[in-house]
mmCIF file of C-alpha atoms in Angstrom:
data_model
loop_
_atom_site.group_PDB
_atom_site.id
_atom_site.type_symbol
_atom_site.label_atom_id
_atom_site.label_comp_id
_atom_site.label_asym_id
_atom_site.label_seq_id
_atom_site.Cartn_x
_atom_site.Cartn_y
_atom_site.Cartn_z
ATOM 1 C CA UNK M 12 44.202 -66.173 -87.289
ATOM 2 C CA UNK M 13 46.065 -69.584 -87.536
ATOM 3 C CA UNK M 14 48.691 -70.885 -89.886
ATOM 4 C CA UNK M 15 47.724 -74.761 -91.158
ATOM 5 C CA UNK M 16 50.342 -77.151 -92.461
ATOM 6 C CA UNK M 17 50.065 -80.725 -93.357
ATOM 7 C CA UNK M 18 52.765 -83.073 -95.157
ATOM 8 C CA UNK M 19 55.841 -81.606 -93.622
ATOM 9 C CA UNK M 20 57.412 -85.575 -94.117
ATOM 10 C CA UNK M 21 60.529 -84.797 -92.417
ATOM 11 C CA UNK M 22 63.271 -87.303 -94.214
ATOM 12 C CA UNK M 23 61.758 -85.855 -98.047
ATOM 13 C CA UNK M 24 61.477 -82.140 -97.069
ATOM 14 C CA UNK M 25 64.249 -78.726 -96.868
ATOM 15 C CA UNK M 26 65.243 -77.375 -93.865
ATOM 16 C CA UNK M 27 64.623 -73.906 -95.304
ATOM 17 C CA UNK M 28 60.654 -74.666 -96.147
ATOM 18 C CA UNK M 29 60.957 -75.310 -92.409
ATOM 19 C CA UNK M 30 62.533 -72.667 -91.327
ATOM 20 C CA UNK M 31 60.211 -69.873 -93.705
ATOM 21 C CA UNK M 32 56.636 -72.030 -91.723
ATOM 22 C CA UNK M 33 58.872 -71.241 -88.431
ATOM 23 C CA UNK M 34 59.544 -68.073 -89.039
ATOM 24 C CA UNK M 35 55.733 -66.907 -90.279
ATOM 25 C CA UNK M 36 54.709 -68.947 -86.936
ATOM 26 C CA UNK M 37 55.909 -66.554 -84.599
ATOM 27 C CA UNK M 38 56.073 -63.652 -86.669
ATOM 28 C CA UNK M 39 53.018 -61.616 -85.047
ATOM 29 C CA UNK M 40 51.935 -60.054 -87.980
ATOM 30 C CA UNK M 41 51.555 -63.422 -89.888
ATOM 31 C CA UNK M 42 49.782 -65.308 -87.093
ATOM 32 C CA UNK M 43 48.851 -63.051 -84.409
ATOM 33 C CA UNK M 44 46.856 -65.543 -82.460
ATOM 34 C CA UNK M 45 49.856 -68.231 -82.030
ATOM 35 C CA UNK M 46 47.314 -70.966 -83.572
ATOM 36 C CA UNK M 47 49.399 -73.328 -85.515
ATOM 37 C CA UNK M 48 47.442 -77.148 -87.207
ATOM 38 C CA UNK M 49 49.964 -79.631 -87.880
ATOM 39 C CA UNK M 50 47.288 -82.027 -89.889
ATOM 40 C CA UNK M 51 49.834 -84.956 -90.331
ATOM 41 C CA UNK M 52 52.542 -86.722 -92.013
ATOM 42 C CA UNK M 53 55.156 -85.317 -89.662
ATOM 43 C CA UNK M 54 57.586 -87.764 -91.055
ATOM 44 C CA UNK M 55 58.370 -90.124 -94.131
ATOM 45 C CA UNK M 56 58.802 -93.318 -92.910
ATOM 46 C CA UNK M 57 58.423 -92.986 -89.064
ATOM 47 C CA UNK M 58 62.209 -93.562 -88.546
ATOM 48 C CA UNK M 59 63.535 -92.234 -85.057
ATOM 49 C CA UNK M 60 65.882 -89.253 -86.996
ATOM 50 C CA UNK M 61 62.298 -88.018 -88.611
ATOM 51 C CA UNK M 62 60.627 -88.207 -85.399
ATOM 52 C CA UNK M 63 63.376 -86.317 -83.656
ATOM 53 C CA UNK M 64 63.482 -83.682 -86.257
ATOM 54 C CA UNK M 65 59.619 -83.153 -86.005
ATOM 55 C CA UNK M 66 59.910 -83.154 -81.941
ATOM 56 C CA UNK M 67 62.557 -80.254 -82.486
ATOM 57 C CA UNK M 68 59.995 -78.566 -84.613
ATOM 58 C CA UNK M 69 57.022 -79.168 -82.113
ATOM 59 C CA UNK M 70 59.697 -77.802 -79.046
ATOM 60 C CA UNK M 71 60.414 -74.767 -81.066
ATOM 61 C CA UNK M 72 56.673 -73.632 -81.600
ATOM 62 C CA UNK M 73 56.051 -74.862 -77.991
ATOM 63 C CA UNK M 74 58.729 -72.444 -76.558
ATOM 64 C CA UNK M 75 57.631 -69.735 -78.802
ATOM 65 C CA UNK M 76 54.358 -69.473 -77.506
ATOM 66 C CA UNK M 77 52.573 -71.203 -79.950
ATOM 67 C CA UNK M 78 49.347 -72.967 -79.212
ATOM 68 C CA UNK M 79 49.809 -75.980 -81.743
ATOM 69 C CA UNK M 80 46.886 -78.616 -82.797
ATOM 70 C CA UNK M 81 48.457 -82.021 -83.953
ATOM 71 C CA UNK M 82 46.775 -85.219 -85.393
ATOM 72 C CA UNK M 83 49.136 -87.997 -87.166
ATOM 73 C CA UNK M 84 48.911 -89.102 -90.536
ATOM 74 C CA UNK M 85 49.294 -92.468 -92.866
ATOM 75 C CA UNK M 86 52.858 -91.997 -92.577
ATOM 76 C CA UNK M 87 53.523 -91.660 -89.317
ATOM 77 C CA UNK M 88 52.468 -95.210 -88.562
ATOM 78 C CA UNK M 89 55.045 -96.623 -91.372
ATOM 79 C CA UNK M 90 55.832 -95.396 -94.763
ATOM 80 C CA UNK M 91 52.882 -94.326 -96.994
ATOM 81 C CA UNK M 92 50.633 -97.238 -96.483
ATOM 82 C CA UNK M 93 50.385 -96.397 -92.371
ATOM 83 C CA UNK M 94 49.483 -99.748 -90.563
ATOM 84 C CA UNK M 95 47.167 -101.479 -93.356
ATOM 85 C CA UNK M 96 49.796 -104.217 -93.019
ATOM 86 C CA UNK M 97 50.457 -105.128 -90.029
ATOM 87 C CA UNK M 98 50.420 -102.601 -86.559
ATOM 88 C CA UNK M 99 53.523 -100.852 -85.349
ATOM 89 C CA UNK M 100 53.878 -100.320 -81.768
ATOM 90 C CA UNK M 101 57.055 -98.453 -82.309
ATOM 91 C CA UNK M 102 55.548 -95.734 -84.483
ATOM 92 C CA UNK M 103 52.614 -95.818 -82.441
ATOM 93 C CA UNK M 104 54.864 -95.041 -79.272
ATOM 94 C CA UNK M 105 57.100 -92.197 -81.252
ATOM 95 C CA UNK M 106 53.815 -90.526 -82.245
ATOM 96 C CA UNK M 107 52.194 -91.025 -78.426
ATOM 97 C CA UNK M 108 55.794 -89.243 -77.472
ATOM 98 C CA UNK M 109 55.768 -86.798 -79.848
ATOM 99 C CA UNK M 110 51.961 -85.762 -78.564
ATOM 100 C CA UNK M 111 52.764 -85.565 -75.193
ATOM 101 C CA UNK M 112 53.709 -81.806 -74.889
ATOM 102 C CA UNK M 113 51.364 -80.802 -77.275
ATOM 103 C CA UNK M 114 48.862 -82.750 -75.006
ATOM 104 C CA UNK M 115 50.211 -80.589 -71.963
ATOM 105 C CA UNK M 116 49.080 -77.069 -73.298
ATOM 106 C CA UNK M 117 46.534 -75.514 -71.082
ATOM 107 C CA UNK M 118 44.472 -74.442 -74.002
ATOM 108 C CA UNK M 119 43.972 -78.682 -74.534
ATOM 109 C CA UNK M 120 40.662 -79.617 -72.907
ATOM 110 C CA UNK M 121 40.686 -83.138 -73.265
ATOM 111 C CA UNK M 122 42.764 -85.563 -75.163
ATOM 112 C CA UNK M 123 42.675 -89.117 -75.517
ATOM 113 C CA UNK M 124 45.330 -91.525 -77.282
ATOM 114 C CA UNK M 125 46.024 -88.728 -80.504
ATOM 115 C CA UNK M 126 42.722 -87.207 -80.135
ATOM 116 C CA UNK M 127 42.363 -83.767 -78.587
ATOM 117 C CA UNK M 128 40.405 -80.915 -77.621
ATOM 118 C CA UNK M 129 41.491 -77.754 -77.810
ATOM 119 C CA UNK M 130 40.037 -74.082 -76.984
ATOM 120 C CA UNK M 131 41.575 -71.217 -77.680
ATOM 121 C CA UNK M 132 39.106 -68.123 -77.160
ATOM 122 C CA UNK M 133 35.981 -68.587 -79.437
ATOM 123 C CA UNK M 134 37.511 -71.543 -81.815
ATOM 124 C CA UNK M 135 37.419 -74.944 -80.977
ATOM 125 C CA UNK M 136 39.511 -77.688 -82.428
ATOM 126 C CA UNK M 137 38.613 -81.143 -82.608
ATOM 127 C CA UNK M 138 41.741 -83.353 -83.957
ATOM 128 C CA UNK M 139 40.554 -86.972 -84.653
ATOM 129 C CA UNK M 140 43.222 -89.640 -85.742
ATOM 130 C CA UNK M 141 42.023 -90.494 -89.294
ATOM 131 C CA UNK M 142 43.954 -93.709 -90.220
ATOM 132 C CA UNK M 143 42.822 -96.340 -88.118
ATOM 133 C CA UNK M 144 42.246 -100.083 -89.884
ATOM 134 C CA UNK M 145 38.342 -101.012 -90.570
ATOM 135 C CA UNK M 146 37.357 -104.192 -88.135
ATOM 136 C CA UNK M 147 36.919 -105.954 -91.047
ATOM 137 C CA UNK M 148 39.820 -105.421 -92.871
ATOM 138 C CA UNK M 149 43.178 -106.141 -90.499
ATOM 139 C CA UNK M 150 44.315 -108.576 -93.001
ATOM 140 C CA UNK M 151 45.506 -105.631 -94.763
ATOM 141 C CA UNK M 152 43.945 -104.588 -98.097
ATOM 142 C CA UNK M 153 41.995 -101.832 -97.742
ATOM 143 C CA UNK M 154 40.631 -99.497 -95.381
ATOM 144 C CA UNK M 155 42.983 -97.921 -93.670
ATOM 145 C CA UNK M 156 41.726 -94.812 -93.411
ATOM 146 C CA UNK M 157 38.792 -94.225 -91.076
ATOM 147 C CA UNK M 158 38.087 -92.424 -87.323
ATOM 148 C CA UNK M 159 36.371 -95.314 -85.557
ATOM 149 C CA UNK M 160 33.149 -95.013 -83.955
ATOM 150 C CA UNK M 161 34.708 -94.611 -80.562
ATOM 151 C CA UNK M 162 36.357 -91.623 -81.258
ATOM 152 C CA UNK M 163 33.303 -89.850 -82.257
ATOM 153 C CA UNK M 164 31.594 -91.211 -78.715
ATOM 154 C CA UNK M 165 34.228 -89.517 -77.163
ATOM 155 C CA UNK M 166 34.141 -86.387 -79.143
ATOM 156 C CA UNK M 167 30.294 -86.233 -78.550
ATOM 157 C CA UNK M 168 30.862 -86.433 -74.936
ATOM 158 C CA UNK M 169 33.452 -83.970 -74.613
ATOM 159 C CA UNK M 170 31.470 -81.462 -76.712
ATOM 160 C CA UNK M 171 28.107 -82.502 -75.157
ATOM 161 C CA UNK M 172 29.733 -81.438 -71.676
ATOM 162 C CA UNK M 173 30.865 -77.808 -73.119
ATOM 163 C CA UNK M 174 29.175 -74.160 -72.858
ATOM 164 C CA UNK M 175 29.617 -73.627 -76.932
ATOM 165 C CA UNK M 176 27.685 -70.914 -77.254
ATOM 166 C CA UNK M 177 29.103 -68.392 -79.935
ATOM 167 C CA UNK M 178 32.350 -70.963 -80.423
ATOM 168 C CA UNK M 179 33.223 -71.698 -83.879
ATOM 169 C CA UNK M 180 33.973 -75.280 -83.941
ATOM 170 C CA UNK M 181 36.675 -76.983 -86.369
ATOM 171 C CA UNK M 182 37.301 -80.367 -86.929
ATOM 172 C CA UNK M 183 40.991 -81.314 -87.847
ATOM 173 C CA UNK M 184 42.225 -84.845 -89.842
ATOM 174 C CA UNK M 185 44.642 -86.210 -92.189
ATOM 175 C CA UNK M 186 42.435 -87.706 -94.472
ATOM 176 C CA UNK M 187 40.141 -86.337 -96.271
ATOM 177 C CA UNK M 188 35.860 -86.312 -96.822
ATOM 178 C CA UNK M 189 36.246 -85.438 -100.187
ATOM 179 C CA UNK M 190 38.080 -87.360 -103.389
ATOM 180 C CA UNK M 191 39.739 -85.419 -106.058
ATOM 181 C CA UNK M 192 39.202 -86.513 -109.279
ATOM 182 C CA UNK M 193 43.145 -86.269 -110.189
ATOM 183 C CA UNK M 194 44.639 -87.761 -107.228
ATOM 184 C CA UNK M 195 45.635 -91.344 -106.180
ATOM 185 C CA UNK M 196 44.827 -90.448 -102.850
ATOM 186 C CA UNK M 197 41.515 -91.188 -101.183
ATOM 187 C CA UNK M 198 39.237 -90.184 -99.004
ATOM 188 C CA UNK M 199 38.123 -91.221 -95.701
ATOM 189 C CA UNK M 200 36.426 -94.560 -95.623
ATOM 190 C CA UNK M 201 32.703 -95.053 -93.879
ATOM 191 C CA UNK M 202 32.408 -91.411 -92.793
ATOM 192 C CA UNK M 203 28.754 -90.684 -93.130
ATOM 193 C CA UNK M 204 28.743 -91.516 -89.083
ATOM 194 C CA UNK M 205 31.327 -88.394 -88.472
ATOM 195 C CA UNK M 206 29.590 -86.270 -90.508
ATOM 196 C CA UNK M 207 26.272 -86.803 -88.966
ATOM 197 C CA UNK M 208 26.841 -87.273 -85.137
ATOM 198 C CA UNK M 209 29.883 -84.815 -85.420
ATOM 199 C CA UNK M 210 29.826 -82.095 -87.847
ATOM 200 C CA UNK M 211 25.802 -82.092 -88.399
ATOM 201 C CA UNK M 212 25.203 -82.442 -84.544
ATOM 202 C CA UNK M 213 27.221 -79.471 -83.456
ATOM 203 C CA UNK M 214 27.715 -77.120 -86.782
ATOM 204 C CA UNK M 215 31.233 -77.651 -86.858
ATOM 205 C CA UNK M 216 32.351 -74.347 -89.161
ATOM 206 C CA UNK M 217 35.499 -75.882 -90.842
ATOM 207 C CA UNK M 218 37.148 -79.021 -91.756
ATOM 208 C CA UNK M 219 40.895 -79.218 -91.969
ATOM 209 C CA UNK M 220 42.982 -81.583 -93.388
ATOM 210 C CA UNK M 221 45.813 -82.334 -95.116
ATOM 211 C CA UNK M 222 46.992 -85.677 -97.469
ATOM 212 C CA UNK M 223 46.314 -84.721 -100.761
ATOM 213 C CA UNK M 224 49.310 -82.211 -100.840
ATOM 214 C CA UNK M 225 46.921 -79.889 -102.596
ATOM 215 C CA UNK M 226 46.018 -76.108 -101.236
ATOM 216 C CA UNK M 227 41.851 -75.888 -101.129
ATOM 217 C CA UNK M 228 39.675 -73.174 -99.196
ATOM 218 C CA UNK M 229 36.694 -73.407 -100.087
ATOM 219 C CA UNK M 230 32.707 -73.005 -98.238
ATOM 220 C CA UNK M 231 31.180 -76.592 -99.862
ATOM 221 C CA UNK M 232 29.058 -79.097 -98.476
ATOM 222 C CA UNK M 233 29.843 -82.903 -97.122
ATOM 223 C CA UNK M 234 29.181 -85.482 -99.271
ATOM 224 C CA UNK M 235 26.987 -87.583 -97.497
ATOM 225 C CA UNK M 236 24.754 -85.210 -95.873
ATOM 226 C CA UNK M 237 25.381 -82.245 -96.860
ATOM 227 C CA UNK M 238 26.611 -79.966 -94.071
ATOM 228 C CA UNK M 239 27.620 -76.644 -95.063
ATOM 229 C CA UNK M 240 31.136 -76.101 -93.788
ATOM 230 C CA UNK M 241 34.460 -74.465 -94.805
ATOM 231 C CA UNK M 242 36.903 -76.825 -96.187
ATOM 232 C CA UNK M 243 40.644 -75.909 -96.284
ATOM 233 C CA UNK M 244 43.545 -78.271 -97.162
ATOM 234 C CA UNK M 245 46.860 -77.465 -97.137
ATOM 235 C CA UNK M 246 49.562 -78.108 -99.578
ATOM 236 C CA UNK M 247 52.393 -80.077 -98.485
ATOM 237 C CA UNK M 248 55.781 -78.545 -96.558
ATOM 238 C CA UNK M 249 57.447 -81.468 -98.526
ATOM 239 C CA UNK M 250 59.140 -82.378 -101.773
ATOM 240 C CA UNK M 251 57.181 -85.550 -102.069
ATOM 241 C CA UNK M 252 54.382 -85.447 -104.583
ATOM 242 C CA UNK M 253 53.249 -82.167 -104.452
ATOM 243 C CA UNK M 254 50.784 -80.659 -106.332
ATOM 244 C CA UNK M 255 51.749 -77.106 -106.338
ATOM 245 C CA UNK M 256 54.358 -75.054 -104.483
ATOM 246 C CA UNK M 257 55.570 -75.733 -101.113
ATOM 247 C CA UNK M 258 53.768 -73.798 -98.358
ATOM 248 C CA UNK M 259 50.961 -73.574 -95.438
ATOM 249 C CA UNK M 260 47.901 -71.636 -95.606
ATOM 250 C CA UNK M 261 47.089 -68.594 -93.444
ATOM 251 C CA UNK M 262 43.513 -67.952 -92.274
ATOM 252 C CA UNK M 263 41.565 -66.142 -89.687
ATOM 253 C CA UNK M 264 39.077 -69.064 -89.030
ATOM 254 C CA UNK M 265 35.785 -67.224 -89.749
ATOM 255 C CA UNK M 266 33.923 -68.930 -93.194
ATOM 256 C CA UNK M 267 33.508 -65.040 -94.049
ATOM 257 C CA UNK M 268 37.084 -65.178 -94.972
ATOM 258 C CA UNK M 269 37.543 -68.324 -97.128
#
């Protein structure tokens, strides 16, 4: 079982919402396996009291056993519109800081920059930075939100040098594959590449994310090529724009249980 959160945008959340997701992550009958998926937005506006506040979090799962799964979101890189401006080396190096333990767990296979690998029995994650600029683009606006083609070379290799057999594999990003007809925020741009090289090429079972402040779990398909997968997104730890309650989303990993 693992316990997924997203959205937590410390500066715009309550310390007790914190403290109930702390308190269900080490509880042993609400997450048994330790697996915790922080799928971005850790802070508000990337300001050094956020980040400490989410390091404090990160230390406390660390030291409670906790095998934790990170990638950063829009926010983390400066306010709500990330780097689509202009690039911030400060938020880049408060993120890279912030990384670093989680980066140190012996369950992580491989990491690079905020990318990771990580095994933990039968489940594999895959956490792929989702809010990179397109080439095209770095005047500023649009498309910010894309996993460059890089990433996925590296994620191919990694995976390509692995014994997978019987390992359910799960791919975990801010953004989104999928747009909601309701909501003002989009979905990943370009991403027919990641779904066939990635998720096609190696059956990924789930894709996790986070963003849209919205709770889904559900077995779909991509939209470009059609992958059977499990989606889930969680609902936001925050009171910034959310859609529905405050919370995180607890699930065993296995499709059979969406």
């Amino acid at each position: 079982a693992m316990l997924i959160a997203a959205d937590l945008h410390f500066g715009a959340n309550r310390l007790e919402d914190i403290d109930a997701f702390m308190a269900a992550a080490v509880d042993p009958s609400e997450n048994p396996d330790r697996i915790v998926i922080l799928a971005g937005d850790f802070t508000m506006e990337y300001s050094e009291a956020e980040y400490a506040a989410a390091t404090v979090l990160v230390s406390d799962l660390l030291t409670a056993g906790c095998i934790v799964v990170a990638t950063p979101g829009n926010h983390d890189f400066g306010r709500w519109t990330g780097e689509r401006l202009y690039v911030r080396d400060d938020a880049r190096q408060r993120f890279r800081t912030l990384l670093g333990p989680i980066h140190e767990q012996k369950a992580v296979l491989a990491f690079k920059d905020c990318d990771s690998v990580t095994r933990v029995g039968g489940d594999v994650f895959v956490s792929l930075r989702s809010t990179h600029r397109g080439t095209k683009l770095r005047l500023g606006l649009a498309g910010h939100a894309r996993i460059k083609g890089d990433q996925l070379d590296w994620a191919n290799a990694v995976l390509g040098s692995m014994d997978l057999d019987g390992c359910r594999l799960h791919l975990v990003t801010h953004r989104s594959l999928w747009s909601e007809a309701d909501d003002r925020h989009g979905q990943m741009h370009k991403a027919e590449r990641l779904e066939r090289e990635l998720l096609l090429r190696f059956r990924f079972a789930s894709f996790i994310h986070g963003h849209n402040h919205r709770f889904t779990a559900a077995v779909t398909t991509t939209p470009a090529v059609g992958h059977k997968t499990v989606r889930v997104s969680a609902p936001t730890l925050s009171l910034r724009n959310r859609k529905e309650s405050r919370g995180w989303v607890k699930w065993s990993g296995r499709p059979e249980d969406t």
